[in-house]
mmCIF file of C-alpha atoms in Angstrom:
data_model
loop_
_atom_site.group_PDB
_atom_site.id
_atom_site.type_symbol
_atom_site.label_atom_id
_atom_site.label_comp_id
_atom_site.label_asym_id
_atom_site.label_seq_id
_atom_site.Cartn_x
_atom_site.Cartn_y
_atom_site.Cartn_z
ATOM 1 C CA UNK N 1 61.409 63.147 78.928
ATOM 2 C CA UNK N 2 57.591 62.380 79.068
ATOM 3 C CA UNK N 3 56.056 60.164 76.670
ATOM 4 C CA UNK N 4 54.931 61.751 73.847
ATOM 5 C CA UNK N 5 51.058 60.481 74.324
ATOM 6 C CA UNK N 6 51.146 61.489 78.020
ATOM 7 C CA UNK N 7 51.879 65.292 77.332
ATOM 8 C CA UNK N 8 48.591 67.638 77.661
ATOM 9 C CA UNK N 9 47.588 68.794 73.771
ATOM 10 C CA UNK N 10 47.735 72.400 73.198
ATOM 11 C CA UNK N 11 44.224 73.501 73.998
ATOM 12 C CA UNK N 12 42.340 76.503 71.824
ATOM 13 C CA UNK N 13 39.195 77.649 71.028
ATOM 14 C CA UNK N 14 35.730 79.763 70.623
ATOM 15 C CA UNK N 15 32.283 79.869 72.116
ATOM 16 C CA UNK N 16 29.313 81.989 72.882
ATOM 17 C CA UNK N 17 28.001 81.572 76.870
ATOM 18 C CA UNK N 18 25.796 83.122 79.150
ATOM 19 C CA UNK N 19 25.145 83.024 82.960
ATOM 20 C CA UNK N 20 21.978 82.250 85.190
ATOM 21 C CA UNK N 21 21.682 84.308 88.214
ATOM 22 C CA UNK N 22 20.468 81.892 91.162
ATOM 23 C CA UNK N 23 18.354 82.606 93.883
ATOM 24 C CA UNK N 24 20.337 81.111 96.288
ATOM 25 C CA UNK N 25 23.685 81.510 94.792
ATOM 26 C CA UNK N 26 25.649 83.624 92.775
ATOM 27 C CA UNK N 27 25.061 81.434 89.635
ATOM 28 C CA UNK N 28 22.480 78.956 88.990
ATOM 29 C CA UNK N 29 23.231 77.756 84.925
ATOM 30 C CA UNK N 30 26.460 78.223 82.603
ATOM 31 C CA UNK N 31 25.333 77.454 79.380
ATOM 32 C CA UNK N 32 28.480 77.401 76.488
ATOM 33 C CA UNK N 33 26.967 77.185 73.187
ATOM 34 C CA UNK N 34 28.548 77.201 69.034
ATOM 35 C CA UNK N 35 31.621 76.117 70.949
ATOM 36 C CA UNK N 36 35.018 75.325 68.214
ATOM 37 C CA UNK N 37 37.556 73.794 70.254
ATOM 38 C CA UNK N 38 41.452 72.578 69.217
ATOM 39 C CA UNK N 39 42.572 69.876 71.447
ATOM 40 C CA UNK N 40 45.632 69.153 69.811
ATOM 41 C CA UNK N 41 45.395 67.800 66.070
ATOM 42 C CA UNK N 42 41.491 67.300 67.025
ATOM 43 C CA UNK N 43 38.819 69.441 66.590
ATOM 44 C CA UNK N 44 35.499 69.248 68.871
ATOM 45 C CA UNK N 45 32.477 70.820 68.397
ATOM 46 C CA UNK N 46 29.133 71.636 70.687
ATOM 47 C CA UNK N 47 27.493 72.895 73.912
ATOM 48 C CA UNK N 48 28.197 72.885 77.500
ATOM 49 C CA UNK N 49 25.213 73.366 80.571
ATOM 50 C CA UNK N 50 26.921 73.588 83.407
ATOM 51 C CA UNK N 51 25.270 73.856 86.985
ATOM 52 C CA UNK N 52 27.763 75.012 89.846
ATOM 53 C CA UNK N 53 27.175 73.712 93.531
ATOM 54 C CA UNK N 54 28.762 71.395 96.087
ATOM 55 C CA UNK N 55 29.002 68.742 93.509
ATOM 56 C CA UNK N 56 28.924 70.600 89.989
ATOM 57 C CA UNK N 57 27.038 68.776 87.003
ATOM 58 C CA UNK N 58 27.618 69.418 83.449
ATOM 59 C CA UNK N 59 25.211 68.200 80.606
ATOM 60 C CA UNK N 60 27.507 67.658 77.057
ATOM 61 C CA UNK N 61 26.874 67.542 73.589
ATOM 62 C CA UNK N 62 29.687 67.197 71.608
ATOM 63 C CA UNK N 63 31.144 66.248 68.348
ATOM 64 C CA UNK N 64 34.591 64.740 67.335
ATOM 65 C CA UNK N 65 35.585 65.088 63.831
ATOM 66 C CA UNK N 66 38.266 62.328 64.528
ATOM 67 C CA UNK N 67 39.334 59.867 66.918
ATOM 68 C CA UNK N 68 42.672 58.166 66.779
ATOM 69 C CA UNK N 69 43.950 55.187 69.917
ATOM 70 C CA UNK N 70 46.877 56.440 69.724
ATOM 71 C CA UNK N 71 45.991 60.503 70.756
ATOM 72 C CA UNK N 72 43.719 58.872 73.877
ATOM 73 C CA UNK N 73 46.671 59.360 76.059
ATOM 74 C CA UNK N 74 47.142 62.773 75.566
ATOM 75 C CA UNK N 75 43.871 63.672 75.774
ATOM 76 C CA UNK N 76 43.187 61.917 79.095
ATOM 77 C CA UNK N 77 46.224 63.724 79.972
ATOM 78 C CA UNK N 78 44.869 67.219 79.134
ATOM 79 C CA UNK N 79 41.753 66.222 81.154
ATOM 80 C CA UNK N 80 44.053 64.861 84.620
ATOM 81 C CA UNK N 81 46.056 67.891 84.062
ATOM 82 C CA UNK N 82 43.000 69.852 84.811
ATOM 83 C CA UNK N 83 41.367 67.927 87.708
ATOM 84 C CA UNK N 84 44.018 66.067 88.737
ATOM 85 C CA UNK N 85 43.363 62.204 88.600
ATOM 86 C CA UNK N 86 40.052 60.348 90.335
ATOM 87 C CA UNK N 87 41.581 59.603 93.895
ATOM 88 C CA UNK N 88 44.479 60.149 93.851
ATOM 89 C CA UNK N 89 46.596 64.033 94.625
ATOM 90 C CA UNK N 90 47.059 65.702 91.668
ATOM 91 C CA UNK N 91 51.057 66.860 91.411
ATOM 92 C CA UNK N 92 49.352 70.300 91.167
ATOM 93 C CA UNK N 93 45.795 71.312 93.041
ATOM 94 C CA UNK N 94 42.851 70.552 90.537
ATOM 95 C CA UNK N 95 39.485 71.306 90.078
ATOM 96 C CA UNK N 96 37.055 68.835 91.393
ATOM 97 C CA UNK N 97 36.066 66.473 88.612
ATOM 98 C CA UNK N 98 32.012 67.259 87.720
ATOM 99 C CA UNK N 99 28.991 64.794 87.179
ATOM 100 C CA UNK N 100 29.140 64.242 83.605
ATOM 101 C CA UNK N 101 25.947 63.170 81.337
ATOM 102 C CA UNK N 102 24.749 63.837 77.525
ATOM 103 C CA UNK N 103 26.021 62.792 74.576
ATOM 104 C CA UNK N 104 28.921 62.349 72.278
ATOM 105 C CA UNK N 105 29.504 61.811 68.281
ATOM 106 C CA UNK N 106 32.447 60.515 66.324
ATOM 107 C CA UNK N 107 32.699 61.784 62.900
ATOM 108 C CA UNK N 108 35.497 59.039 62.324
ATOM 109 C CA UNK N 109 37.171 56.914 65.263
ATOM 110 C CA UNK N 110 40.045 54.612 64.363
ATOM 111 C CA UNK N 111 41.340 51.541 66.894
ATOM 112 C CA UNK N 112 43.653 48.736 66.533
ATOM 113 C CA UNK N 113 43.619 49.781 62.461
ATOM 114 C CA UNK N 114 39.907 49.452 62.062
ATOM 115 C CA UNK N 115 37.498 52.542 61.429
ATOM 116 C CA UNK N 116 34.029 53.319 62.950
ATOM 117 C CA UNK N 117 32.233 56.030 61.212
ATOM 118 C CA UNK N 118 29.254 58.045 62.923
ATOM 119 C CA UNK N 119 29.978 56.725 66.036
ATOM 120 C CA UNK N 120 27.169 58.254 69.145
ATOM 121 C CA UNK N 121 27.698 57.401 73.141
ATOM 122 C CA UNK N 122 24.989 58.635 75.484
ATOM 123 C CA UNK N 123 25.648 58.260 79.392
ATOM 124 C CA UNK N 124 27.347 59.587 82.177
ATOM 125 C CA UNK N 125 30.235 60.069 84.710
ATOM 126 C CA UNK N 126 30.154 60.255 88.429
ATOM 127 C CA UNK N 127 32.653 59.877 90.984
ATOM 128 C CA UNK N 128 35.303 58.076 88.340
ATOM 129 C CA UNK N 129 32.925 55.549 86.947
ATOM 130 C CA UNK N 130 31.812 55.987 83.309
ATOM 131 C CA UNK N 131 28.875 54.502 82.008
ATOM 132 C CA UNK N 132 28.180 54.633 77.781
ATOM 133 C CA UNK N 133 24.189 52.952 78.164
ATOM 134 C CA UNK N 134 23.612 53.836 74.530
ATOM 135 C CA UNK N 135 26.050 53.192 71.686
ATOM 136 C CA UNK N 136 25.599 53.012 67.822
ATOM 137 C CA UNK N 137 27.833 53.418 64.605
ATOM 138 C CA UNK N 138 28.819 52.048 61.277
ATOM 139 C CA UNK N 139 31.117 49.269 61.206
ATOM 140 C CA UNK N 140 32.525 46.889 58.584
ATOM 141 C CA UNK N 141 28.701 48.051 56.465
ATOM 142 C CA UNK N 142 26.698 46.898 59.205
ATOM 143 C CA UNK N 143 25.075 48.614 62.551
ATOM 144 C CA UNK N 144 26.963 48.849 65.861
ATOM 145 C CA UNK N 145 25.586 48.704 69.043
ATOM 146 C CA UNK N 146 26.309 47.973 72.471
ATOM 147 C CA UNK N 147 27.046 49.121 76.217
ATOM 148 C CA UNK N 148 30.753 50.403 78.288
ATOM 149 C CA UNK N 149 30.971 50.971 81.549
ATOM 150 C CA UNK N 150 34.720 52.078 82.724
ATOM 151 C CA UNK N 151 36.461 53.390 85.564
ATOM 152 C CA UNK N 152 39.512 55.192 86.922
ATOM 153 C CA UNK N 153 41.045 55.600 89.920
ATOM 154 C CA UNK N 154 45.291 56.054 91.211
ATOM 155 C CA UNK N 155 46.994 54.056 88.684
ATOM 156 C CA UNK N 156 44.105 51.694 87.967
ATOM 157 C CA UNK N 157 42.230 51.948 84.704
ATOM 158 C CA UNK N 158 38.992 49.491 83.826
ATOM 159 C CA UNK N 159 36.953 48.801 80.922
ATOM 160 C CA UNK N 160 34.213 46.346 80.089
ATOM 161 C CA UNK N 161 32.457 46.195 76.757
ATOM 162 C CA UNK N 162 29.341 44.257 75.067
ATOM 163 C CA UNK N 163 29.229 45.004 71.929
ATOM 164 C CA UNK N 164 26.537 43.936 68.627
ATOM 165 C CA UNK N 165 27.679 44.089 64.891
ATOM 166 C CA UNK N 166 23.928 43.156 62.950
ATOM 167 C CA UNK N 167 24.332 43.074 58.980
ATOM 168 C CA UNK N 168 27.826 43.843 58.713
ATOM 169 C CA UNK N 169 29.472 42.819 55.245
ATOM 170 C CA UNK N 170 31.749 39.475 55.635
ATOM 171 C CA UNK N 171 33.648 40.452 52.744
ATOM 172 C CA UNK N 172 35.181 43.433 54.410
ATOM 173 C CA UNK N 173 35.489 42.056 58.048
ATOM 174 C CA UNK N 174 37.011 39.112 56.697
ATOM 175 C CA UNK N 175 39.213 40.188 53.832
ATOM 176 C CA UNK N 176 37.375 38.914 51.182
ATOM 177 C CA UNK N 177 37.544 35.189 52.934
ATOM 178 C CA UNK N 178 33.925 34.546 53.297
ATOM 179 C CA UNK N 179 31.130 36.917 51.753
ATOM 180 C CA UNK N 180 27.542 37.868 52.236
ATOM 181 C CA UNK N 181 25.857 39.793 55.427
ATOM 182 C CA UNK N 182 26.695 38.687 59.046
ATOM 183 C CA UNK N 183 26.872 39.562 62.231
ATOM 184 C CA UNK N 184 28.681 39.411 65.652
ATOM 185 C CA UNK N 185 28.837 39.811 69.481
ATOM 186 C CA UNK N 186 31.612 41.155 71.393
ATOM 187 C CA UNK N 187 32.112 40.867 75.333
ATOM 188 C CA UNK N 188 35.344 42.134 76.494
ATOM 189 C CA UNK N 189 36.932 43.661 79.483
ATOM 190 C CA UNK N 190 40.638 44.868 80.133
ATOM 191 C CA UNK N 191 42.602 46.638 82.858
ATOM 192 C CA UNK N 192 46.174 48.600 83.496
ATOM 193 C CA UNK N 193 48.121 51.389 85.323
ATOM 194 C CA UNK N 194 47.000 53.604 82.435
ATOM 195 C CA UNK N 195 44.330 53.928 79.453
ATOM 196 C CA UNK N 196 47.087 52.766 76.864
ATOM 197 C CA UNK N 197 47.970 49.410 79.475
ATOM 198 C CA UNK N 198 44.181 49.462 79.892
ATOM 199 C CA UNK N 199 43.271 48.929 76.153
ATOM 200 C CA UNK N 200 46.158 46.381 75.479
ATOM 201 C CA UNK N 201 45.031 44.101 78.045
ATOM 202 C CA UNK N 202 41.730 43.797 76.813
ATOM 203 C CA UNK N 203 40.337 39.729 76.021
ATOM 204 C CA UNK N 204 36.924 38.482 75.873
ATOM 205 C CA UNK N 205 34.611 36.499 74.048
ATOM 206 C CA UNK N 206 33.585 36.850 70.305
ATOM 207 C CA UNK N 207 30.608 34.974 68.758
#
């Protein structure tokens, strides 16, 4: 049987769109808006643009209520299972894998047992490389901030982070061993045969 956070979610949802005659071609815009979406045990909320062509590009702005590590799998899962993986032949014929770019919000993320409220990534996605230029949050009581890039590809998963914690309370990232404001730097970087191996095997460098 399939591991339990490879299977696709159960997908649902609602949303209002409209279509853009081209002049050139058939349509020019998609544009999904007040869209409610059930992936699973996680809701998402937003807007899609969408422009159709040789190489389709889609402009996102979405919001997560929740994040969990654990439900990653399955929801990179529900997203192969629709394109079929970067480069390599989907078991069943997919749908090319758009440009991405826009922006994404967090309500509440939680990894390796710590939580990240209002967490925001702005950047983009081409041809299986992922790049998160802007990134801010609340961590710990202080201000997160930082860059990702990340890509996929057959059985190969990256990741590189550089992260910035600035005022964060010591108290709470320490467990009450030291106190008083501080602040950190994180520069890390991991790889794997999938996003689970991919996010075990991250090290790096923490000042």
């Amino acid at each position: 049987a399939p591991d339990a956070d490879k299977v696709p979610p159960e997908l649902s949802g609602k949303a209002v769109f409209s279509l853009t005659p081209g002049r050139d071609r058939p349509i020019e815009r998609i544009e999904i808006r007040y869209m409610l979406a059930q992936i699973g045990p996680d809701a998402v909320s937003g807007a899609l643009t969408i422009r159709p062509g040789p190489k389709t590009a889609m402009l996102v702005a979405l919001h997560l209520y929740a994040l969990e590590q654990v439900r990653l799998g399955a929801l990179f899962a529900a997203v192969t299972g629709m394109y079929g993986e970067q480069g390599a032949p989907p078991a069943r014929e997919g749908l090319p894998l758009p440009d991405l770019s826009g922006r994404i919000s967090v309500g509440k993320a939680t990894f390796f047992g710590v939580e990240a409220k209002n967490l925001t990534l702005e950047g983009s996605y081409r041809q299986g490389k992922a790049e998160v230029g802007s990134l801010g949050g609340d961590l710990f009581g202080g201000k997160l901030s930082g860059r990702i890039e990340a890509a996929t590809g057959p059985g190969a998963h990256r990741l590189s982070a550089n992260l910035a914690l600035a005022g964060a309370d010591a108290a709470a990232l320490t467990n009450k061993i030291l106190t008083g404001p501080c602040g950190l730097k994180l520069a890390a970087e991991g790889s794997g045969d999938s996003p689970q191996a991919m996010l075990a095997a991250l090290s790096g460098r923490l000042e």
